[in-house]
PDB file of N, CA and C in Angstrom:
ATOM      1  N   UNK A 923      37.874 -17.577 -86.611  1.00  0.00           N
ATOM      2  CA  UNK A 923      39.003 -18.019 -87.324  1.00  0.00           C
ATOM      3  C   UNK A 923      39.906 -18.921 -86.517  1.00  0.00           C
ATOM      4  N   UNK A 924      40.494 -19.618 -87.231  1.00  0.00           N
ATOM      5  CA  UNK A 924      41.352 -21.037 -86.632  1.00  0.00           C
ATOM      6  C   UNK A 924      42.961 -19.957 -86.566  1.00  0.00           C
ATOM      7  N   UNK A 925      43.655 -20.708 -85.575  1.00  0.00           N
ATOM      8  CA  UNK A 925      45.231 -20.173 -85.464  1.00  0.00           C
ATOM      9  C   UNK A 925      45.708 -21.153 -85.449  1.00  0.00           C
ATOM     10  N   UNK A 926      46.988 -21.172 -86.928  1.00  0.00           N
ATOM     11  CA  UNK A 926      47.645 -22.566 -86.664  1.00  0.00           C
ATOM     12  C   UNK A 926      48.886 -22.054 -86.764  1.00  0.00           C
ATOM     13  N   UNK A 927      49.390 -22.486 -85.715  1.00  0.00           N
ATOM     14  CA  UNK A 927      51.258 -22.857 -85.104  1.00  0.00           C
ATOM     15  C   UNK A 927      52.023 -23.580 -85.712  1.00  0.00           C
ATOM     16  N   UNK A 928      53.024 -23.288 -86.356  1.00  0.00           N
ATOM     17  CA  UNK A 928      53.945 -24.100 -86.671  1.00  0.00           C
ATOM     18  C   UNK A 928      55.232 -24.044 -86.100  1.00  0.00           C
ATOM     19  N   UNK A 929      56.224 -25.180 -85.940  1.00  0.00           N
ATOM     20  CA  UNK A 929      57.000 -25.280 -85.115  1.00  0.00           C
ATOM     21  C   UNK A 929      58.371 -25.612 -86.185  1.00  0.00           C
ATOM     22  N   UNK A 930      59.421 -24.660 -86.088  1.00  0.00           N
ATOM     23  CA  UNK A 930      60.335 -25.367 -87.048  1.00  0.00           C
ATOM     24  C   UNK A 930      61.384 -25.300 -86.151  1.00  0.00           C
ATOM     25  N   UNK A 931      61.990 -26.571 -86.025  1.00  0.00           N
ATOM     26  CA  UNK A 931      63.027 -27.014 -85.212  1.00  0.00           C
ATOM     27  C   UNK A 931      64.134 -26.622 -85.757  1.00  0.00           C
ATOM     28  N   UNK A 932      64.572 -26.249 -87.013  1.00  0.00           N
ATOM     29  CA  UNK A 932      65.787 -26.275 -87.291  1.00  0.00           C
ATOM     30  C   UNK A 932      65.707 -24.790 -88.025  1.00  0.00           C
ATOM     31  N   UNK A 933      64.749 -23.991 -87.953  1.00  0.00           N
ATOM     32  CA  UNK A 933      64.836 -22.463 -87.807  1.00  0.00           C
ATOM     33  C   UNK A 933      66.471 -21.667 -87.377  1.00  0.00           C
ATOM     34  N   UNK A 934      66.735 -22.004 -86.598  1.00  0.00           N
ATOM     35  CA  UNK A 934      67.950 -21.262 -86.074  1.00  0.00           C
ATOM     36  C   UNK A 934      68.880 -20.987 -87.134  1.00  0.00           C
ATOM     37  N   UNK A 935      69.815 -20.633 -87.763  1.00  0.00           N
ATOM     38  CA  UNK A 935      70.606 -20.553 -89.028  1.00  0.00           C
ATOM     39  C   UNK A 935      71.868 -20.822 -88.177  1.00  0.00           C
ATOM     40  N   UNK A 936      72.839 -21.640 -88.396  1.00  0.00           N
ATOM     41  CA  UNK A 936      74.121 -22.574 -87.703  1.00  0.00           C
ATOM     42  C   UNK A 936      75.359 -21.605 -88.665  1.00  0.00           C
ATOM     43  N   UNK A 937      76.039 -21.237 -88.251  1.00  0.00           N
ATOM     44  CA  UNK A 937      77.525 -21.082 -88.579  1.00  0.00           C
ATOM     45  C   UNK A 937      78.299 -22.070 -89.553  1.00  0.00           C
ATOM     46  N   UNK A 938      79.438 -22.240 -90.387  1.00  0.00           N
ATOM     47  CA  UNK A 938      80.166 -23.175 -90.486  1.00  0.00           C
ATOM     48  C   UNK A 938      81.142 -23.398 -89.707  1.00  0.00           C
ATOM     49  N   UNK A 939      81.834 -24.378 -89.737  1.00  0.00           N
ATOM     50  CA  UNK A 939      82.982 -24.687 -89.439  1.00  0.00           C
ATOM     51  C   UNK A 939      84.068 -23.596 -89.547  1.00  0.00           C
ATOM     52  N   UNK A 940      84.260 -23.240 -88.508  1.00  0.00           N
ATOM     53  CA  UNK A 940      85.551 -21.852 -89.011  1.00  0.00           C
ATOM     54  C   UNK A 940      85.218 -20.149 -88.461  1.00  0.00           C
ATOM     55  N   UNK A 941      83.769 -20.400 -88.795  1.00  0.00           N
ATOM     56  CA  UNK A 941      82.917 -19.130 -89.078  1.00  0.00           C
ATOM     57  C   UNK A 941      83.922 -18.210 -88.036  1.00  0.00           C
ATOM     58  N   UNK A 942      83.506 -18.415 -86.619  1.00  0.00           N
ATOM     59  CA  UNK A 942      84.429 -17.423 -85.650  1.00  0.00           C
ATOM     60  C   UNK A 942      85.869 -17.009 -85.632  1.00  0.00           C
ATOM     61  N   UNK A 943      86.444 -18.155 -86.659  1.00  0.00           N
ATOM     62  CA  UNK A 943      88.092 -17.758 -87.168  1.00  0.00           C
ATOM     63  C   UNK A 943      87.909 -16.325 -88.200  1.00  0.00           C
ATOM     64  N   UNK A 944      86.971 -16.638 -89.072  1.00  0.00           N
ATOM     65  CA  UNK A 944      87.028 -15.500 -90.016  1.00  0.00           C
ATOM     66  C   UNK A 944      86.442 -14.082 -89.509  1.00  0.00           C
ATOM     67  N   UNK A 945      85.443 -14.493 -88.836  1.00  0.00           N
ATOM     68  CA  UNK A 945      84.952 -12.907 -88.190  1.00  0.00           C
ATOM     69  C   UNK A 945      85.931 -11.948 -87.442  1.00  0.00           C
ATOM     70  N   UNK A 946      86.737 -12.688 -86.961  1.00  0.00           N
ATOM     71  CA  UNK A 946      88.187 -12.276 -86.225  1.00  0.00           C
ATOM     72  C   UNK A 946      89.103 -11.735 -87.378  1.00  0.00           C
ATOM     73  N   UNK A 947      88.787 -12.307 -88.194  1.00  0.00           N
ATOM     74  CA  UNK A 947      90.005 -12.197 -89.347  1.00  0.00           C
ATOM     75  C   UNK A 947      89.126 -10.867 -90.086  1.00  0.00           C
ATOM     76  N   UNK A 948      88.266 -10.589 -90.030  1.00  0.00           N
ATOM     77  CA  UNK A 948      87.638  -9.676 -90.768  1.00  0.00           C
ATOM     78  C   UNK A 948      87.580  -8.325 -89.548  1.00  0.00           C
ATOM     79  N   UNK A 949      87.516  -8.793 -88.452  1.00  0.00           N
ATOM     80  CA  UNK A 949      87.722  -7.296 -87.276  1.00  0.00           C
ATOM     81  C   UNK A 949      88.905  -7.204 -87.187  1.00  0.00           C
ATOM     82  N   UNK A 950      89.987  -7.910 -87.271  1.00  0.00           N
ATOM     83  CA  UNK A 950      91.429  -7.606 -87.674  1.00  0.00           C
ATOM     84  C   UNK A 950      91.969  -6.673 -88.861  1.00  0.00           C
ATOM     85  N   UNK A 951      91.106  -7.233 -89.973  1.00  0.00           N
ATOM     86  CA  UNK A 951      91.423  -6.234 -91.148  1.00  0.00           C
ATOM     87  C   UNK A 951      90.558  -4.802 -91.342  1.00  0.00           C
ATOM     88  N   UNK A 952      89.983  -4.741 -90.448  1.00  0.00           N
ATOM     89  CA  UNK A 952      88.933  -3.559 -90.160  1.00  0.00           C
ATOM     90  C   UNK A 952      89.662  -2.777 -89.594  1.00  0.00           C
ATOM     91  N   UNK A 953      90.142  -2.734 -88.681  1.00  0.00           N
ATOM     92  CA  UNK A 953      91.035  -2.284 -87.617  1.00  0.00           C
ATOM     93  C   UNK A 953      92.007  -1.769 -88.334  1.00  0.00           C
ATOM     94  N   UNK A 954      92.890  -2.527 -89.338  1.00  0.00           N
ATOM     95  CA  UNK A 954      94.272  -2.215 -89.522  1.00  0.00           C
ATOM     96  C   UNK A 954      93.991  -1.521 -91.008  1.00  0.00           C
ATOM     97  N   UNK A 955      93.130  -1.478 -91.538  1.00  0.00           N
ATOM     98  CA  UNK A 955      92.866  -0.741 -92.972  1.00  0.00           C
ATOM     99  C   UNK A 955      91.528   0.139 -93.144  1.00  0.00           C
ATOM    100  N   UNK A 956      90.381  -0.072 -92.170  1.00  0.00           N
ATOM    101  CA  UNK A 956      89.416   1.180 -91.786  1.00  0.00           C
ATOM    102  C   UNK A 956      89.479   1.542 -90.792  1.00  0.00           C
ATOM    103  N   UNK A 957      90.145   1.854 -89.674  1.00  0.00           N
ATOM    104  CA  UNK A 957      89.763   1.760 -88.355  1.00  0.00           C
ATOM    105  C   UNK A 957      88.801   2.941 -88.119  1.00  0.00           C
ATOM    106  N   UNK A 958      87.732   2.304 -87.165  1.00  0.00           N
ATOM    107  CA  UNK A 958      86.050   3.422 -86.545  1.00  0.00           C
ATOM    108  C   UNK A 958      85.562   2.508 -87.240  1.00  0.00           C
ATOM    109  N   UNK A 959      85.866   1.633 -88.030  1.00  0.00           N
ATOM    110  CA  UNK A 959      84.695   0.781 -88.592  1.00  0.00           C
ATOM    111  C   UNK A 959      84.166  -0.634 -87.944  1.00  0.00           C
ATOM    112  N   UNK A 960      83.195  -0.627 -87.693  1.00  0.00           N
ATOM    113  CA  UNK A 960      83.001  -1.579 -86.231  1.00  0.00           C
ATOM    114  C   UNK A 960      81.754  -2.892 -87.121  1.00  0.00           C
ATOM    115  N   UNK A 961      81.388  -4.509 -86.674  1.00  0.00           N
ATOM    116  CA  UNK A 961      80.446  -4.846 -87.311  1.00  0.00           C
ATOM    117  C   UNK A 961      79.904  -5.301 -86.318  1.00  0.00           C
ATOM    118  N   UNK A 962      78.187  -5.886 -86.716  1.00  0.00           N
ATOM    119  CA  UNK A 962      77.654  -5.904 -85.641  1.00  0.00           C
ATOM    120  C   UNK A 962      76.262  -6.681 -86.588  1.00  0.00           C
ATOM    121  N   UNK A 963      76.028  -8.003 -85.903  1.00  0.00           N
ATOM    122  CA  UNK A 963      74.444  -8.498 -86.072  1.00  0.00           C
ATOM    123  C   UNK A 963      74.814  -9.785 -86.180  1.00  0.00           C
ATOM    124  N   UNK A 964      73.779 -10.503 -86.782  1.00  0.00           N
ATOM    125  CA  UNK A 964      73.170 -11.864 -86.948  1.00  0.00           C
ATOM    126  C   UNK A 964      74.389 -12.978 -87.934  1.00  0.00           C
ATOM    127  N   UNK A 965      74.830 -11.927 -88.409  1.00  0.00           N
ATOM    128  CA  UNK A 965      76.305 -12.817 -89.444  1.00  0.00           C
ATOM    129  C   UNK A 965      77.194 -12.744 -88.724  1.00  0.00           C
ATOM    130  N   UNK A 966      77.338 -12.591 -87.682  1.00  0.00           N
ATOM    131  CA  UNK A 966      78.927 -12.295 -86.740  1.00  0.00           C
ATOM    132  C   UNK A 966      78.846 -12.951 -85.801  1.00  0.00           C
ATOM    133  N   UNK A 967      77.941 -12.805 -84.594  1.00  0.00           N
ATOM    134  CA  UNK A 967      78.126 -13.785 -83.688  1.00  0.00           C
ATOM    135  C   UNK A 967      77.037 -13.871 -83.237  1.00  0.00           C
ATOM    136  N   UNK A 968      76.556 -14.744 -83.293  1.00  0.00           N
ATOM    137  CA  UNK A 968      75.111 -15.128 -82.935  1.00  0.00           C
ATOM    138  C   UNK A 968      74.130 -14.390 -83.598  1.00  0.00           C
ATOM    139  N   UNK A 969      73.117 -15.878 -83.939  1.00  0.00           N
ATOM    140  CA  UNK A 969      72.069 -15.431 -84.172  1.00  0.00           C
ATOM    141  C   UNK A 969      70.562 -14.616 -83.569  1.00  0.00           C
ATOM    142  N   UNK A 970      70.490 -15.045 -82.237  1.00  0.00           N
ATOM    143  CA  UNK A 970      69.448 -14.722 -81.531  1.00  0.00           C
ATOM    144  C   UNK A 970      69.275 -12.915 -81.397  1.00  0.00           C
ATOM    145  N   UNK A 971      67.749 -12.684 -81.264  1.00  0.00           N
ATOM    146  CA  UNK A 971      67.750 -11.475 -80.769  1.00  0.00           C
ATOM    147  C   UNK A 971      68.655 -10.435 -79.660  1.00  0.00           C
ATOM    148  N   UNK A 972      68.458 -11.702 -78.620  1.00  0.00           N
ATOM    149  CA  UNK A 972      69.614 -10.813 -77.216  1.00  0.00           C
ATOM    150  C   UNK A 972      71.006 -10.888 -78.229  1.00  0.00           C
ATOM    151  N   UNK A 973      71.487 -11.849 -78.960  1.00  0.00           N
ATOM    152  CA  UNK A 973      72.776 -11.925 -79.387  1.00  0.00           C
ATOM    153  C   UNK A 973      73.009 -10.734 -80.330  1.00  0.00           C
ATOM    154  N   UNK A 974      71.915  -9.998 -81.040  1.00  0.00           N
ATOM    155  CA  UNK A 974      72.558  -8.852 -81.552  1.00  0.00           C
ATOM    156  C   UNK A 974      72.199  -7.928 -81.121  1.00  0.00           C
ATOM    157  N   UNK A 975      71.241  -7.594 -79.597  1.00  0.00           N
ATOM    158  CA  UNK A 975      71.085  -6.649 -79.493  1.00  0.00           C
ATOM    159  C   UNK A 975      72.584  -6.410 -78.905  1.00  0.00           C
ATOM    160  N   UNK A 976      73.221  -7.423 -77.950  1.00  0.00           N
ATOM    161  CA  UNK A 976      74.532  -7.205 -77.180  1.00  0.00           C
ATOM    162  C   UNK A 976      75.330  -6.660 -78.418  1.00  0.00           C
ATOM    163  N   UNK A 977      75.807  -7.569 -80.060  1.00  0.00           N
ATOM    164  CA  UNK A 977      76.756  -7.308 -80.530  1.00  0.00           C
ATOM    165  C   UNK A 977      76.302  -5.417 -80.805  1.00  0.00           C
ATOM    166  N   UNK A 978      75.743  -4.784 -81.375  1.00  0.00           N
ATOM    167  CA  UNK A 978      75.203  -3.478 -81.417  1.00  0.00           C
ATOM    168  C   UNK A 978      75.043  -2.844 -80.478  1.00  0.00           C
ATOM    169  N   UNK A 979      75.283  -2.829 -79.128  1.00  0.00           N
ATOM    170  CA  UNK A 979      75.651  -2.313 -77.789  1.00  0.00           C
ATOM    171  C   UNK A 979      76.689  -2.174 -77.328  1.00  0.00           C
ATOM    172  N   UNK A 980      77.842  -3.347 -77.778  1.00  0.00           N
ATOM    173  CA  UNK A 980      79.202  -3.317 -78.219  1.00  0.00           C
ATOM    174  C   UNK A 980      79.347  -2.762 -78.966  1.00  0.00           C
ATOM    175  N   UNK A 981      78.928  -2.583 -80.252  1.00  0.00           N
ATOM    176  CA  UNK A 981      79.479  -1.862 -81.508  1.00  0.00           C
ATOM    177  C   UNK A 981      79.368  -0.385 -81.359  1.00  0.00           C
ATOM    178  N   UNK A 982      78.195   0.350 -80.566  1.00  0.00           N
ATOM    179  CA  UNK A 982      78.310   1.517 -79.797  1.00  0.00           C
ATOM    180  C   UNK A 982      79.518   1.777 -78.971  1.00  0.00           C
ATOM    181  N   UNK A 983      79.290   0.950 -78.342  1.00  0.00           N
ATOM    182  CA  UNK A 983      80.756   1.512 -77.651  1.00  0.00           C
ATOM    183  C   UNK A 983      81.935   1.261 -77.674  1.00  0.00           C
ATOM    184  N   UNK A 984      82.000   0.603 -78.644  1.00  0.00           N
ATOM    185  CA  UNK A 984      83.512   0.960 -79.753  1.00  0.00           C
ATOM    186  C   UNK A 984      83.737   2.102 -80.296  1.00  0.00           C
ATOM    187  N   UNK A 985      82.687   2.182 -81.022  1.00  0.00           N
ATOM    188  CA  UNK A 985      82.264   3.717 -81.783  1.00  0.00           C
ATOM    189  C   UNK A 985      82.450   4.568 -81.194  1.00  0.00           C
ATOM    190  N   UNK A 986      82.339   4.705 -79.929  1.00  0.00           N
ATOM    191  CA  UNK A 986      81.789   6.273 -79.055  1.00  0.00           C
ATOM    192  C   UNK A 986      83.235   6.331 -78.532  1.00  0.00           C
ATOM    193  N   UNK A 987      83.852   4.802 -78.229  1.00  0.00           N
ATOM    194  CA  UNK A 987      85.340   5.317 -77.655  1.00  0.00           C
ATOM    195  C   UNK A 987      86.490   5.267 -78.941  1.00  0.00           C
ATOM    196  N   UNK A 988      86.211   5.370 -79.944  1.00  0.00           N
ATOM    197  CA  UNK A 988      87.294   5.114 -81.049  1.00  0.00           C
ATOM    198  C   UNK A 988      86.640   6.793 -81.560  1.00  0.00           C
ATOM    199  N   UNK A 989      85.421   7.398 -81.345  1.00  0.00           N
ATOM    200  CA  UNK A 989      85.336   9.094 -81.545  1.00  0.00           C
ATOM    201  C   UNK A 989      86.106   9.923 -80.403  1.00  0.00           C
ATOM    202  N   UNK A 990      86.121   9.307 -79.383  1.00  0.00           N
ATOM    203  CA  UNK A 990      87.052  10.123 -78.331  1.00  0.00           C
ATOM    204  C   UNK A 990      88.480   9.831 -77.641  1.00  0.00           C
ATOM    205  N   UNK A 991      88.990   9.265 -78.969  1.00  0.00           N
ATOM    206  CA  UNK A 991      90.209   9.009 -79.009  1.00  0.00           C
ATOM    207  C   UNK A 991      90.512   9.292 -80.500  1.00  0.00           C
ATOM    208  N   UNK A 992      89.842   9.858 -81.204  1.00  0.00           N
ATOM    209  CA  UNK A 992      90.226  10.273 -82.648  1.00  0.00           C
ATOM    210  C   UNK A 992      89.793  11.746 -82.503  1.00  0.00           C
ATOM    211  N   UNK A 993      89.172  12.929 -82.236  1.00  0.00           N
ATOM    212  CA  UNK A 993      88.424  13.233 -81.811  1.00  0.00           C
ATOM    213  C   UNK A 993      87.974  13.834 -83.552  1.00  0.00           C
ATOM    214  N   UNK A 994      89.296  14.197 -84.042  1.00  0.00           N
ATOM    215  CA  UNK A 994      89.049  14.614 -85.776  1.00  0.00           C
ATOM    216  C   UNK A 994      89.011  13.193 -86.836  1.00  0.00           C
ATOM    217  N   UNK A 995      88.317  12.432 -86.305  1.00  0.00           N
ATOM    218  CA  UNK A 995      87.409  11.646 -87.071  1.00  0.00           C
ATOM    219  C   UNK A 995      86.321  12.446 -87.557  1.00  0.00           C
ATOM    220  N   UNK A 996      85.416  13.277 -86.391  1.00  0.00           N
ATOM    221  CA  UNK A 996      84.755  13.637 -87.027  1.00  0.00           C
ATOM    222  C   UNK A 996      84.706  15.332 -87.493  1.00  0.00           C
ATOM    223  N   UNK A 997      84.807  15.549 -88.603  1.00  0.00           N
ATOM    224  CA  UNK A 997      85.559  17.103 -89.192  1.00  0.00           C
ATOM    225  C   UNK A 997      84.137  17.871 -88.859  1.00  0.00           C
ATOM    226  N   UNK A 998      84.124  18.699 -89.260  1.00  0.00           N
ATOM    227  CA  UNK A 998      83.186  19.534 -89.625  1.00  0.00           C
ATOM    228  C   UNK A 998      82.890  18.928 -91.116  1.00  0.00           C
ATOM    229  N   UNK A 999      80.957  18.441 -90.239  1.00  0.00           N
ATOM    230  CA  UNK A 999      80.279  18.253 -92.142  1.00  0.00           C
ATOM    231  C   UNK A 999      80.418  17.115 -91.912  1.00  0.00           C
ATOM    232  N   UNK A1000      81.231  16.294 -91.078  1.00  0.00           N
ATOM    233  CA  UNK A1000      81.114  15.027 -90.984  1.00  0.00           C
ATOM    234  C   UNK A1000      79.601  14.584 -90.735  1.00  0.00           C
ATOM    235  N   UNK A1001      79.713  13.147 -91.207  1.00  0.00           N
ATOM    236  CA  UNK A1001      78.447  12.161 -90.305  1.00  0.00           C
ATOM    237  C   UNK A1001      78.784  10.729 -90.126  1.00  0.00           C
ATOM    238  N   UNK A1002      77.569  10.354 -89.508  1.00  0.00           N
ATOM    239  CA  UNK A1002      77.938   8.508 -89.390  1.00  0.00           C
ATOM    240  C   UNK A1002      76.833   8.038 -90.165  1.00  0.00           C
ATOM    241  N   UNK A1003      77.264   6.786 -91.154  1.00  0.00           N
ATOM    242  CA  UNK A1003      77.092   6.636 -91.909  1.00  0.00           C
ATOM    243  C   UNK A1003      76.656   5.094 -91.466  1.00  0.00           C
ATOM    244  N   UNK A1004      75.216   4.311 -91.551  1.00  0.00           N
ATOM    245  CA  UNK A1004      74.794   2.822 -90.856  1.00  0.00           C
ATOM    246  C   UNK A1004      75.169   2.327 -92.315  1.00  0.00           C
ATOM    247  N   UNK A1005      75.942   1.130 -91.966  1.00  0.00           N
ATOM    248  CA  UNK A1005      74.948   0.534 -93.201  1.00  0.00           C
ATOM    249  C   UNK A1005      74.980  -1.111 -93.240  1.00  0.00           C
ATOM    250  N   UNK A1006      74.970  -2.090 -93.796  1.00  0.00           N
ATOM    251  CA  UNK A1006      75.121  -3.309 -93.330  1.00  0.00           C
ATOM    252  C   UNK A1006      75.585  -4.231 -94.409  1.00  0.00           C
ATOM    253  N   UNK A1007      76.452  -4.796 -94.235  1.00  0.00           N
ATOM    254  CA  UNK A1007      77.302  -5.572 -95.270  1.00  0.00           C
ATOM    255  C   UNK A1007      77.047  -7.093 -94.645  1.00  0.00           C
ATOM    256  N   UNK A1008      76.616  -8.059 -96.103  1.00  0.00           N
ATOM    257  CA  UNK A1008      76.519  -9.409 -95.923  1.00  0.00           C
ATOM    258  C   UNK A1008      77.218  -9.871 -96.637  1.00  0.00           C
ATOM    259  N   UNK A1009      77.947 -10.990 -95.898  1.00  0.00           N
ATOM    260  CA  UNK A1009      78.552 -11.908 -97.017  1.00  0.00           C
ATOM    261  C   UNK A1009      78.668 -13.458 -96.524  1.00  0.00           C
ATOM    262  N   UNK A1010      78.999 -14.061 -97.299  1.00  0.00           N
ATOM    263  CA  UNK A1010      78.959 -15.988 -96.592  1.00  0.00           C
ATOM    264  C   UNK A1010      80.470 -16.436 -97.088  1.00  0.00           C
TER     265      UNK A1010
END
């Protein structure tokens, strides 16, 4: 069998204009109306693999220090709850 390669140069998915103003503006309103609620991946800051494994390594340890500074965040019966929100 034959293996054929294709090469797409413009693969990468680009941001708009602004994009990093609003992600700020959206961890701002996270903070001040969910706070423990942390975001993390490919719609936030950077696209690349290393770029979300870092943002989700960060987002851990937001998490882990916003549980031990709340500590009754989590009650009895509590859990953590993944889940992933897209928007453009």
């Amino acid at each position: 069998g034959r293996i054929l390669i294709k090469r797409w140069p413009h693969a990468m998915p680009q941001y708009q204009v602004g994009h990093l103003d609003r992600v700020a503006r959206i961890r701002q309103l996270l903070a001040l109306r969910f706070p423990g609620i942390f975001v993390a991946g490919a719609g936030y800051e950077g696209v690349g693999l290393p770029d979300c494994i870092n943002q989700g390594e960060q987002a851990a340890t937001q998490i882990l220090d916003y549980l031990q500074t709340h500590p009754h965040s989590m009650g009895t019966g509590s859990s953590i709850t993944w889940c992933n929100i897209y928007s453009e």
